Amino acid sequence: MLDVSSLETLNSDHREIARLVYDTVLLLDSKDFSGWLHRCTDDFAYAVRSWSPELRAQITWLEHDRAGIENLVRHLPRHHTEPVLLTRHATVYRIEPDAERSEATAITALTIYQTQDDGGETSLFAVGRYYDRIIRTDDGWRLREREVELDTRSLGIGTQYPL
Amino acid sequence: MPRNAAQWDLKPQLPSTHFVDPLIYTSPLILHEEREKIFARTWVIACHESEVRDPHDYRTYRHPAGKNLFVVRGDDGTIRAFYNVCPHRGNTLLYEPAGNAKHLLCIFHAFAFDCRGECVTIPRGEEGYQDRIGKAEMGLRAVRTEVGFGGMVYVNLDDGAPALREFLGGALDDMLEALDTEPLEVFAFHRAIVPTNYKLWHDTNSEFYHDYLHYHNRETSLKQPGYFERRYTTFPNGHARVGDQVVKYEAYEGFKDRDLSFPGLVRNQWKMVDLFPGQTYNLRGSSLRIDTSIPISPVQTSIEFRGLGLRRDTPEERALRVRDYNSIWGPFGRNLHEDLLAVLGQGRALGRGQRYFLHAREEDNTIHDEIGMRQFYGEWSRWMGRPASAPLEVL
C-alpha cells in the first residue's frame, strides 16, 4: 500500500508525463521540431505503423532513430509539401510507471485535423494512438520511443511531417 | 508575352498527337465510355498472389470498369476472380477486404458458394423455386484471371480479349528476370483517394521531365551520370518502358546506397514500365512499387500502391526493403507526396482555365521526351474512337 508521500510522487509523475505528451503535441502543431526533439532522448526511436486488413499484417510507414528524424525535418524546406496546417487533438488515456518510477508507458488517443491554408477548410486527416515509452532523466521525463498506430490508412496525398 | 482570350483558346500549332484537350479529364461521358471501351476490355492488376497465399484466401477489388470483384485461391491452388455480388438479390458477398472462407456465404439469405464460383446452398430452394431455379443456375460471374509478371493477379472482364502476354506485348520482358526468378511478396499496401483524373496520375508516371519537382531525384538521379541517356521504348497497346539508371542514393544527405536488390538487377538500378490503361511497375533496387489507378469519377481517383520484396527475405532484409520503400514512397515518403501534390494541383485546376495540355517534348526518346504520354494517348484515342486532342470528334 502506498503511503501519502509515495502517492504524491506518483501523482506528480503522472502530471509531468501527461504534460510531456501534451507538450510534444503543441510543439509538433507549431512545427517546432527542435523543441519536440528536445523532449526526446538521444536514443529516441519513432515509428508510424498501421494494421492492414488488406494484407492481414502490420505495416510500417515510417521508422527512424533520432538521427533519421533530424534528417527528415532538416530536409523539409527542400521538399514540396501541401500548404496545410496539421492540428493534433490528444487525450492521454493511460500512464503506467514501472516499479522504480524510472520509466513509464503512456497511451494517448490521437485525432489529427488538416486545415487548408487556402480558405481555411478543415477536414479529418487521421485517427490513431500514440504508444509512448518515457524515461526519467536528470532533466525530467523524456520521450524515448513513440509509436504512432494509425487506424486511418487512406491518407489522401499523405504528408512529410511527423505526426 | 501574355495571351488574350482568343490567343489562349487557339489550338497549339503542333501535331494533334502532341497535346490533349482537358475535356478528357473532366467529362462524365468520357469516363463512362472509358469504363465500357477500355477498362471493361483490358487487363488490369487486381492484387498480388501473396495476398491470397493459402487455399480459400480471398481479396476484394474495386475494378476500374465499375464492378466489385474478389480474387480467391481455390482448394486446387488456382486463383480465380468473380463479381463480389450474390446473384440472388445483389448483396455484397464479401465485406472484408481480405480473409479466408471455405464457403462464401451471403449474409442476407444464406446462399453459399464455393471457391470455384459454384452455388452450393440455396436455403429451402426446392420449396421456393421448385424446379425453376436451382444451384446450377446460380453460379457466380467468373472473370478471366491470369497470374504472372511478378505474381500479379491480372483480371479482364472481357471473355473474348487476347491473352495477357499478347496484351503486354513484351513491355515487361526486360524486367522478367527480376520479377519471375523467385516468388515476390507484398509488404506494403495503401490507397490514396485524390481529387484528380486517373490519366493525370498515369501521365506523371509516364514522363520524367517532372524530376525537377523532386529534390530527392534531382540529387540522386538528375545530377548523376547516365540520366540524360535513359531512353523510352514504346510497345504495342499503349505501354512504355523507361531506360535503366543506376541511382546514387547516398547523394541525398543521410540516405544510403541500397544494400539489397532483385534477381538480375545491378545494385541501385532503376527500371520502370507503364502499362496501359493505368498501371506501373517501378523497380528501384531493393523494392518494387506497383501502382493501379481506379477512377471513381472524372475528377476523383483511387490509386492503390503496393510495395514488394522477395518472399524469402529474412526479417532483417525485409526491414531494409521497407525502409528503402518508405524513404521515398508510402504515405510519408519524400517523392510520393510531391507527385500526388502535383496531380492534386492539376485536379484542382481542371476546368478552371487551362485550355490544352502539352505532350510535345521531343528529345530523341530520351528521358525528358514525352513519348510515353503520346504513346498512351495514341492508344487511348484508338480504343475510344476519339482523338484526345479533340474528344468531341469521332475518329
XYZ file of C-alpha atoms in Angstrom:
558
model
C 0.000 0.000 0.000
C 1.291 3.450 -0.936
C 1.950 5.981 1.771
C 0.976 9.602 1.280
C 4.420 10.634 0.123
C 4.581 7.883 -2.487
C 1.106 8.729 -3.691
C 2.069 12.353 -4.129
C 5.162 11.320 -6.080
C 3.070 9.070 -8.268
C 0.556 11.817 -8.931
C 3.371 14.196 -9.707
C 4.875 11.706 -12.168
C 1.509 11.305 -13.861
C 1.114 15.047 -14.214
C 4.614 15.523 -15.565
C 4.318 12.651 -18.035
C 0.941 13.870 -19.287
C 2.397 17.336 -19.629
C 5.308 15.927 -21.635
C 2.921 14.198 -24.045
C 0.820 17.346 -24.428
C 3.943 19.473 -24.892
C 5.049 17.242 -27.765
C 1.660 17.740 -29.376
C 1.851 21.518 -29.072
C 5.412 21.569 -30.418
C 4.528 19.374 -33.393
C 1.456 21.512 -34.124
C 3.659 24.578 -34.262
C 6.316 22.740 -36.319
C 8.862 23.403 -33.580
C 10.774 20.214 -34.317
C 13.808 21.369 -32.400
C 11.649 21.852 -29.304
C 9.992 18.497 -29.911
C 13.306 16.688 -30.174
C 14.498 18.469 -27.024
C 11.797 16.459 -25.224
C 13.232 13.241 -26.659
C 16.243 11.212 -25.577
C 19.387 10.842 -27.655
C 18.384 7.256 -28.433
C 14.850 8.270 -29.406
C 13.012 5.911 -31.783
C 9.983 6.927 -33.831
C 7.642 4.839 -35.972
C 4.298 5.124 -37.732
C 2.509 1.852 -38.236
C -0.920 0.591 -39.166
C -2.738 -2.701 -39.216
C -3.689 -3.550 -42.780
C -6.856 -5.651 -43.147
C -5.940 -5.930 -46.835
C -2.649 -7.695 -46.101
C -3.722 -9.017 -42.689
C -0.465 -7.733 -41.324
C 1.007 -4.711 -39.609
C 2.590 -2.231 -41.982
C 5.388 0.162 -41.092
C 5.121 3.541 -42.816
C 7.950 5.376 -41.148
C 10.695 4.227 -38.782
C 13.609 6.362 -37.701
C 16.130 6.758 -34.964
C 16.859 10.260 -33.715
C 19.372 10.951 -36.479
C 16.836 9.842 -39.082
C 14.141 12.110 -37.670
C 16.559 15.022 -37.506
C 17.473 14.403 -41.123
C 13.812 14.208 -42.083
C 12.831 17.517 -40.522
C 16.049 19.258 -41.633
C 15.246 18.466 -45.261
C 11.612 19.540 -45.124
C 12.334 23.008 -46.598
C 13.895 21.377 -49.664
C 10.714 19.450 -50.447
C 7.323 20.478 -51.708
C 4.589 19.939 -49.163
C 0.901 20.659 -49.251
C 0.177 24.034 -47.627
C -1.955 22.743 -44.771
C -1.932 23.023 -41.015
C -1.987 19.785 -39.030
C -3.684 20.099 -35.654
C -3.387 17.210 -33.237
C -6.049 16.571 -30.619
C -4.724 14.254 -27.936
C -6.076 12.686 -24.786
C -3.763 10.729 -22.552
C -5.688 7.602 -21.652
C -3.214 5.672 -19.564
C 0.138 6.225 -17.829
C 1.888 3.282 -16.237
C 5.205 3.926 -14.453
C 7.394 0.944 -13.654
C 8.099 -0.103 -10.076
C 11.189 2.078 -9.797
C 9.393 5.018 -11.404
C 12.331 5.482 -13.738
C 10.361 4.576 -16.810
C 6.724 4.697 -17.906
C 4.487 3.845 -20.806
C 1.675 6.076 -21.985
C -1.223 5.507 -24.340
C -2.734 8.593 -25.940
C -5.740 8.847 -28.221
C -4.918 10.967 -31.251
C -7.010 12.788 -33.814
C -5.329 14.899 -36.481
C -7.178 17.575 -38.394
C -5.968 19.197 -41.576
C -6.753 22.833 -42.333
C -6.132 24.207 -45.801
C -4.102 27.406 -45.988
C -6.294 28.463 -48.910
C -9.759 29.099 -47.493
C -9.305 27.501 -44.112
C -11.371 24.378 -44.719
C -10.748 21.751 -42.045
C -11.062 18.024 -42.550
C -10.097 14.937 -40.645
C -6.658 13.662 -41.608
C -6.190 10.650 -39.371
C -7.099 8.966 -36.120
C -4.925 6.667 -34.093
C -2.932 6.449 -30.902
C 0.477 7.289 -29.522
C 2.180 4.439 -27.709
C 4.984 6.162 -25.833
C 7.862 4.910 -23.744
C 9.121 7.630 -21.434
C 12.139 7.663 -19.123
C 13.174 9.816 -16.219
C 16.374 11.757 -16.845
C 18.280 14.386 -14.936
C 16.313 16.937 -16.984
C 12.973 15.357 -16.185
C 10.818 12.909 -18.135
C 11.838 12.461 -21.761
C 10.371 10.554 -24.709
C 12.435 7.508 -25.667
C 10.036 5.782 -28.060
C 6.954 6.919 -29.870
C 4.940 4.560 -31.990
C 2.045 6.166 -33.841
C -0.512 3.470 -34.530
C -2.905 4.755 -37.191
C -6.441 3.495 -37.704
C -6.692 5.693 -40.780
C -4.968 4.163 -43.781
C -6.359 6.311 -46.555
C -4.338 9.468 -46.026
C -5.042 11.387 -49.221
C -1.750 12.576 -50.639
C -0.015 11.816 -47.330
C 2.384 14.128 -45.548
C 6.091 14.556 -44.982
C 5.669 15.720 -41.388
C 5.965 13.532 -38.309
C 2.573 13.029 -36.694
C 4.114 37.542 -73.847
C 0.697 37.231 -72.167
C -2.113 35.994 -74.416
C -5.588 37.416 -74.840
C -8.726 35.243 -74.762
C -8.655 34.344 -78.459
C -4.962 33.526 -78.372
C -5.432 31.425 -75.232
C -8.109 29.310 -76.946
C -6.081 28.709 -80.108
C -5.112 25.118 -80.744
C -1.361 24.628 -80.392
C 0.463 24.697 -83.718
C 1.631 21.151 -83.133
C 0.700 17.711 -84.434
C -2.559 16.554 -82.848
C -0.603 13.787 -81.070
C 1.319 16.402 -79.105
C -1.453 17.915 -76.991
C -4.758 16.901 -75.406
C -7.977 18.698 -74.634
C -8.589 18.720 -70.845
C -12.191 17.719 -71.537
C -10.842 14.152 -71.449
C -10.087 14.712 -67.773
C -13.415 16.229 -66.720
C -16.220 14.780 -68.821
C -18.539 12.213 -67.148
C -19.429 10.995 -70.647
C -15.774 10.337 -71.446
C -15.318 8.381 -68.206
C -18.479 6.372 -68.924
C -17.042 5.462 -72.312
C -13.610 4.708 -70.842
C -15.195 2.214 -68.477
C -17.037 0.458 -71.295
C -14.483 0.720 -74.085
C -11.194 0.442 -72.217
C -11.417 -0.801 -68.646
C -14.004 -3.490 -69.374
C -11.801 -4.882 -72.146
C -8.197 -4.609 -70.957
C -6.100 -6.479 -68.396
C -5.743 -4.768 -65.038
C -3.976 -5.777 -61.830
C -6.352 -6.803 -59.037
C -3.814 -7.871 -56.401
C -0.714 -9.998 -55.888
C -0.689 -13.761 -55.446
C 0.862 -13.391 -51.976
C -2.356 -11.684 -50.852
C -4.185 -14.988 -51.441
C -1.416 -17.350 -50.407
C -3.452 -20.209 -48.956
C -6.469 -22.137 -50.283
C -9.703 -20.214 -49.618
C -7.854 -16.910 -49.111
C -9.749 -14.080 -50.760
C -9.124 -10.421 -51.567
C -11.690 -7.891 -52.768
C -11.045 -5.454 -55.613
C -12.874 -2.452 -56.951
C -12.484 -2.838 -60.707
C -11.995 0.398 -62.715
C -14.871 -0.549 -65.024
C -17.141 -0.071 -62.018
C -17.576 -3.700 -60.928
C -16.816 -5.066 -57.480
C -14.727 -8.231 -57.698
C -12.973 -10.641 -55.414
C -9.995 -12.855 -56.048
C -9.882 -16.244 -54.338
C -7.423 -19.126 -54.281
C -9.234 -22.390 -54.779
C -8.715 -25.663 -52.972
C -6.860 -26.724 -56.129
C -4.413 -23.820 -55.746
C -5.823 -21.961 -58.748
C -6.504 -18.255 -58.371
C -9.853 -17.156 -59.766
C -11.872 -13.941 -59.765
C -15.598 -13.319 -59.534
C -18.034 -10.462 -59.156
C -18.420 -9.747 -55.454
C -22.174 -9.914 -55.584
C -24.747 -12.528 -54.706
C -26.710 -13.465 -57.849
C -29.866 -13.780 -55.763
C -30.632 -10.224 -54.628
C -27.398 -8.373 -55.304
C -25.957 -8.192 -51.833
C -22.221 -7.840 -51.387
C -20.792 -11.297 -50.734
C -17.506 -10.417 -49.065
C -17.429 -7.374 -46.832
C -13.870 -7.696 -45.542
C -11.041 -6.662 -47.893
C -9.277 -9.967 -47.254
C -9.833 -13.206 -45.391
C -10.211 -16.927 -45.648
C -13.527 -18.664 -46.135
C -14.196 -22.243 -47.163
C -17.691 -21.258 -48.205
C -18.601 -17.788 -49.369
C -21.808 -17.115 -47.544
C -24.184 -14.315 -48.421
C -25.283 -12.958 -45.057
C -28.643 -11.807 -46.451
C -30.427 -15.108 -47.272
C -27.608 -17.614 -46.648
C -26.911 -18.531 -50.258
C -23.441 -20.119 -50.255
C -20.769 -20.524 -52.922
C -17.532 -22.444 -53.134
C -14.127 -21.096 -54.139
C -14.716 -22.182 -57.747
C -17.796 -19.994 -58.046
C -20.404 -22.705 -57.808
C -23.533 -22.210 -55.770
C -23.592 -24.905 -53.098
C -26.507 -23.868 -50.914
C -29.894 -22.294 -51.549
C -31.842 -22.366 -48.283
C -35.227 -24.018 -48.815
C -34.544 -23.955 -52.536
C -36.969 -26.639 -53.691
C -39.753 -25.261 -51.514
C -39.466 -21.816 -53.012
C -38.144 -22.283 -56.527
C -39.347 -25.857 -57.169
C -37.540 -26.928 -60.343
C -37.479 -23.467 -61.928
C -34.190 -22.268 -60.452
C -31.504 -24.444 -58.922
C -27.913 -24.211 -57.802
C -26.690 -24.811 -61.369
C -28.274 -21.533 -62.481
C -26.969 -19.511 -59.551
C -23.205 -19.668 -60.014
C -21.089 -16.569 -59.616
C -19.940 -14.448 -62.564
C -16.400 -15.629 -63.282
C -13.828 -13.110 -64.500
C -10.862 -14.088 -66.645
C -7.770 -14.283 -64.495
C -4.076 -14.733 -65.256
C -1.239 -14.725 -62.749
C 2.253 -13.698 -63.791
C 4.828 -10.971 -64.368
C 5.893 -10.883 -60.750
C 2.954 -12.908 -59.476
C 0.478 -10.146 -60.124
C -3.144 -11.249 -60.450
C -4.469 -9.736 -63.659
C -8.179 -9.773 -64.477
C -10.129 -8.968 -67.621
C -13.917 -8.581 -67.770
C -13.892 -9.358 -71.498
C -14.153 -13.089 -72.120
C -13.008 -12.553 -75.702
C -9.950 -10.378 -75.042
C -6.492 -11.510 -76.200
C -4.334 -13.316 -73.644
C -2.396 -11.242 -71.110
C 1.005 -11.890 -72.707
C -0.284 -10.674 -76.052
C -1.759 -7.566 -74.429
C 1.511 -6.720 -72.671
C 3.359 -7.005 -75.973
C 6.780 -7.567 -74.434
C 6.690 -4.400 -72.330
C 7.789 -6.268 -69.195
C 10.305 -8.595 -70.847
C 13.293 -6.535 -69.730
C 12.128 -6.854 -66.119
C 11.228 -10.542 -66.184
C 14.390 -11.849 -64.538
C 13.797 -9.556 -61.601
C 10.102 -10.370 -61.453
C 9.931 -14.086 -62.080
C 13.161 -15.721 -60.903
C 11.688 -16.299 -57.476
C 8.403 -15.523 -55.696
C 7.702 -11.988 -54.553
C 5.635 -10.834 -51.605
C 3.669 -7.683 -50.833
C 4.857 -5.857 -47.719
C 3.032 -2.558 -48.144
C -0.382 -1.532 -49.378
C -2.132 1.769 -49.231
C -4.767 3.600 -51.175
C -4.717 7.294 -51.952
C -8.003 8.933 -52.905
C -7.009 12.014 -54.871
C -9.216 14.669 -56.482
C -7.767 14.280 -59.940
C -8.282 12.322 -63.141
C -6.703 8.866 -63.287
C -4.895 9.678 -66.539
C -3.055 12.536 -64.889
C -1.520 10.072 -62.438
C -0.503 7.822 -65.309
C 0.905 10.870 -67.106
C 3.097 11.615 -64.099
C 4.393 8.073 -64.139
C 4.954 8.319 -67.903
C 7.240 11.341 -68.022
C 10.418 12.271 -66.159
C 10.530 15.932 -67.069
C 8.878 16.439 -63.681
C 12.028 15.278 -61.872
C 12.504 18.982 -61.191
C 9.645 18.532 -58.702
C 11.690 16.169 -56.538
C 14.688 17.296 -54.510
C 15.493 13.621 -53.964
C 15.522 12.806 -57.679
C 17.452 15.920 -58.600
C 20.239 14.928 -56.220
C 20.289 11.174 -56.743
C 19.435 10.907 -60.441
C 19.164 14.065 -62.490
C 22.608 15.317 -61.464
C 24.175 11.887 -61.915
C 25.887 10.380 -64.963
C 23.665 8.488 -67.358
C 20.442 10.306 -66.509
C 20.006 12.017 -69.859
C 20.912 8.836 -71.728
C 17.854 6.998 -70.397
C 15.581 6.275 -73.317
C 11.926 5.417 -73.696
C 10.855 2.316 -75.573
C 7.251 2.079 -76.670
C 5.288 -1.132 -77.076
C 2.036 -2.142 -78.740
C -1.179 -1.462 -76.834
C -0.041 1.788 -75.245
C 2.734 0.577 -72.927
C 6.099 2.297 -72.457
C 9.367 1.424 -70.749
C 11.939 3.832 -69.397
C 15.627 3.002 -69.799
C 17.562 1.974 -66.705
C 19.728 4.099 -64.464
C 21.957 3.321 -61.519
C 20.821 5.740 -58.828
C 23.220 7.387 -56.396
C 21.078 7.302 -53.268
C 23.829 8.492 -50.972
C 23.784 11.828 -52.809
C 20.785 12.656 -50.617
C 22.256 13.576 -47.239
C 21.545 10.877 -44.694
C 20.453 8.295 -47.250
C 22.434 5.189 -48.058
C 23.003 3.015 -51.057
C 20.536 0.193 -51.204
C 22.141 -2.965 -49.925
C 19.557 -5.285 -51.410
C 18.435 -5.830 -54.941
C 16.295 -8.102 -57.113
C 17.451 -11.060 -59.232
C 19.383 -9.919 -62.278
C 19.352 -6.305 -61.177
C 22.505 -4.268 -60.814
C 22.707 -2.746 -57.324
C 20.769 0.541 -57.121
C 19.396 0.008 -60.629
C 16.053 1.567 -61.507
C 13.640 0.070 -64.014
C 10.168 1.341 -64.821
C 7.330 0.260 -67.100
C 3.967 1.957 -67.596
C 1.120 -0.248 -68.721
C -1.989 0.977 -70.454
C -4.506 1.970 -69.160
C -3.303 2.758 -65.631
C -0.663 0.530 -64.057
C 3.019 0.998 -63.353
C 5.883 -1.292 -62.368
C 8.514 0.805 -60.604
C 11.550 -1.214 -59.529
C 14.107 0.774 -57.553
C 16.885 -1.524 -56.441
C 15.529 -3.106 -53.307
C 11.781 -2.643 -53.668
C 9.163 -2.875 -56.356
C 6.222 -0.470 -56.374
C 3.087 -1.335 -58.309
C 0.515 1.388 -58.959
C -3.028 0.678 -60.095
C -5.407 3.544 -60.837
C -9.135 3.250 -60.362
C -11.321 6.156 -61.473
C -14.122 6.974 -59.063
C -15.341 9.992 -61.016
C -13.714 12.119 -63.731
C -12.031 14.163 -61.027
C -11.532 11.601 -58.286
C -9.157 8.660 -58.453
C -8.286 5.847 -56.128
C -4.656 4.838 -56.548
C -3.542 1.580 -54.980
C 0.145 1.320 -54.099
C 1.867 -1.953 -53.334
C 5.414 -2.474 -52.147
C 7.034 -5.834 -52.847
C 10.181 -7.684 -51.883
C 11.346 -11.274 -52.189
C 9.292 -13.880 -50.352
C 12.461 -15.471 -48.960
C 13.603 -12.247 -47.276
C 14.855 -12.624 -43.735
C 13.224 -10.240 -41.223
C 16.358 -8.083 -41.379
C 16.293 -7.967 -45.187
C 12.597 -7.194 -45.207
C 13.122 -4.335 -42.773
C 15.723 -2.873 -45.131
C 13.385 -3.091 -48.116
C 10.586 -1.484 -46.095
C 12.939 1.303 -45.025
C 14.044 1.950 -48.602
C 10.452 1.866 -49.872
C 9.256 4.279 -47.202
C 12.109 6.704 -47.738
C 10.572 7.966 -50.988
C 7.267 6.109 -51.318
C 4.475 5.219 -48.922
C 2.185 7.932 -47.495
C 5.106 9.582 -45.682
C 7.712 9.206 -48.436
C 9.783 12.008 -49.907
C 8.665 11.580 -53.512
C 5.149 10.192 -53.415
C 3.706 13.149 -51.532
C 5.226 15.511 -54.098
C 3.914 13.506 -57.061
C 0.450 13.358 -55.534
C 0.593 17.061 -54.679
C 1.262 17.834 -58.341
C -1.697 15.829 -59.658
C -3.837 17.257 -56.854
C -2.908 20.695 -58.149
C -3.789 19.661 -61.681
C -7.090 18.260 -60.433
C -7.978 21.469 -58.614
C -7.317 23.481 -61.763
C -9.292 21.238 -64.131
C -12.000 23.185 -65.884
C -10.729 26.393 -64.312
C -8.724 27.894 -67.093
C -6.334 25.505 -68.767
C -7.123 25.061 -72.467
C -4.659 22.416 -73.681
C -2.161 20.070 -72.047
C 1.108 19.771 -73.968
C 2.902 16.466 -74.569
C 5.223 17.984 -77.105
C 8.797 17.447 -75.882
C 10.908 15.612 -78.454
C 14.426 14.667 -77.383
C 15.163 11.550 -79.391
C 13.056 9.498 -76.946
C 15.422 10.265 -74.072
C 14.347 10.859 -70.503
C 12.648 14.266 -70.913
C 10.965 13.307 -74.181
C 7.199 12.994 -73.747
C 6.850 9.973 -75.997
C 5.482 7.935 -73.088
C 2.393 10.120 -72.806
C 1.995 10.310 -76.594
C 2.107 6.518 -76.750
C -0.616 6.333 -74.091
C -2.937 8.859 -75.747
C -2.453 7.326 -79.177
C -3.739 4.065 -77.758
C -6.447 5.834 -75.753
C -7.728 7.532 -78.904
C -7.799 4.198 -80.724
C -9.831 2.442 -78.016
C -12.161 5.405 -77.535
C -12.661 6.236 -81.188
C -11.987 9.876 -80.251
C -8.801 11.893 -80.632
C -7.541 13.008 -77.233
C -6.752 16.400 -78.765
C -10.364 16.881 -79.898
C -12.526 14.428 -77.949
C -15.826 15.718 -79.290
C -14.803 14.472 -82.723
C -15.277 10.828 -83.631
C -12.479 9.064 -85.467
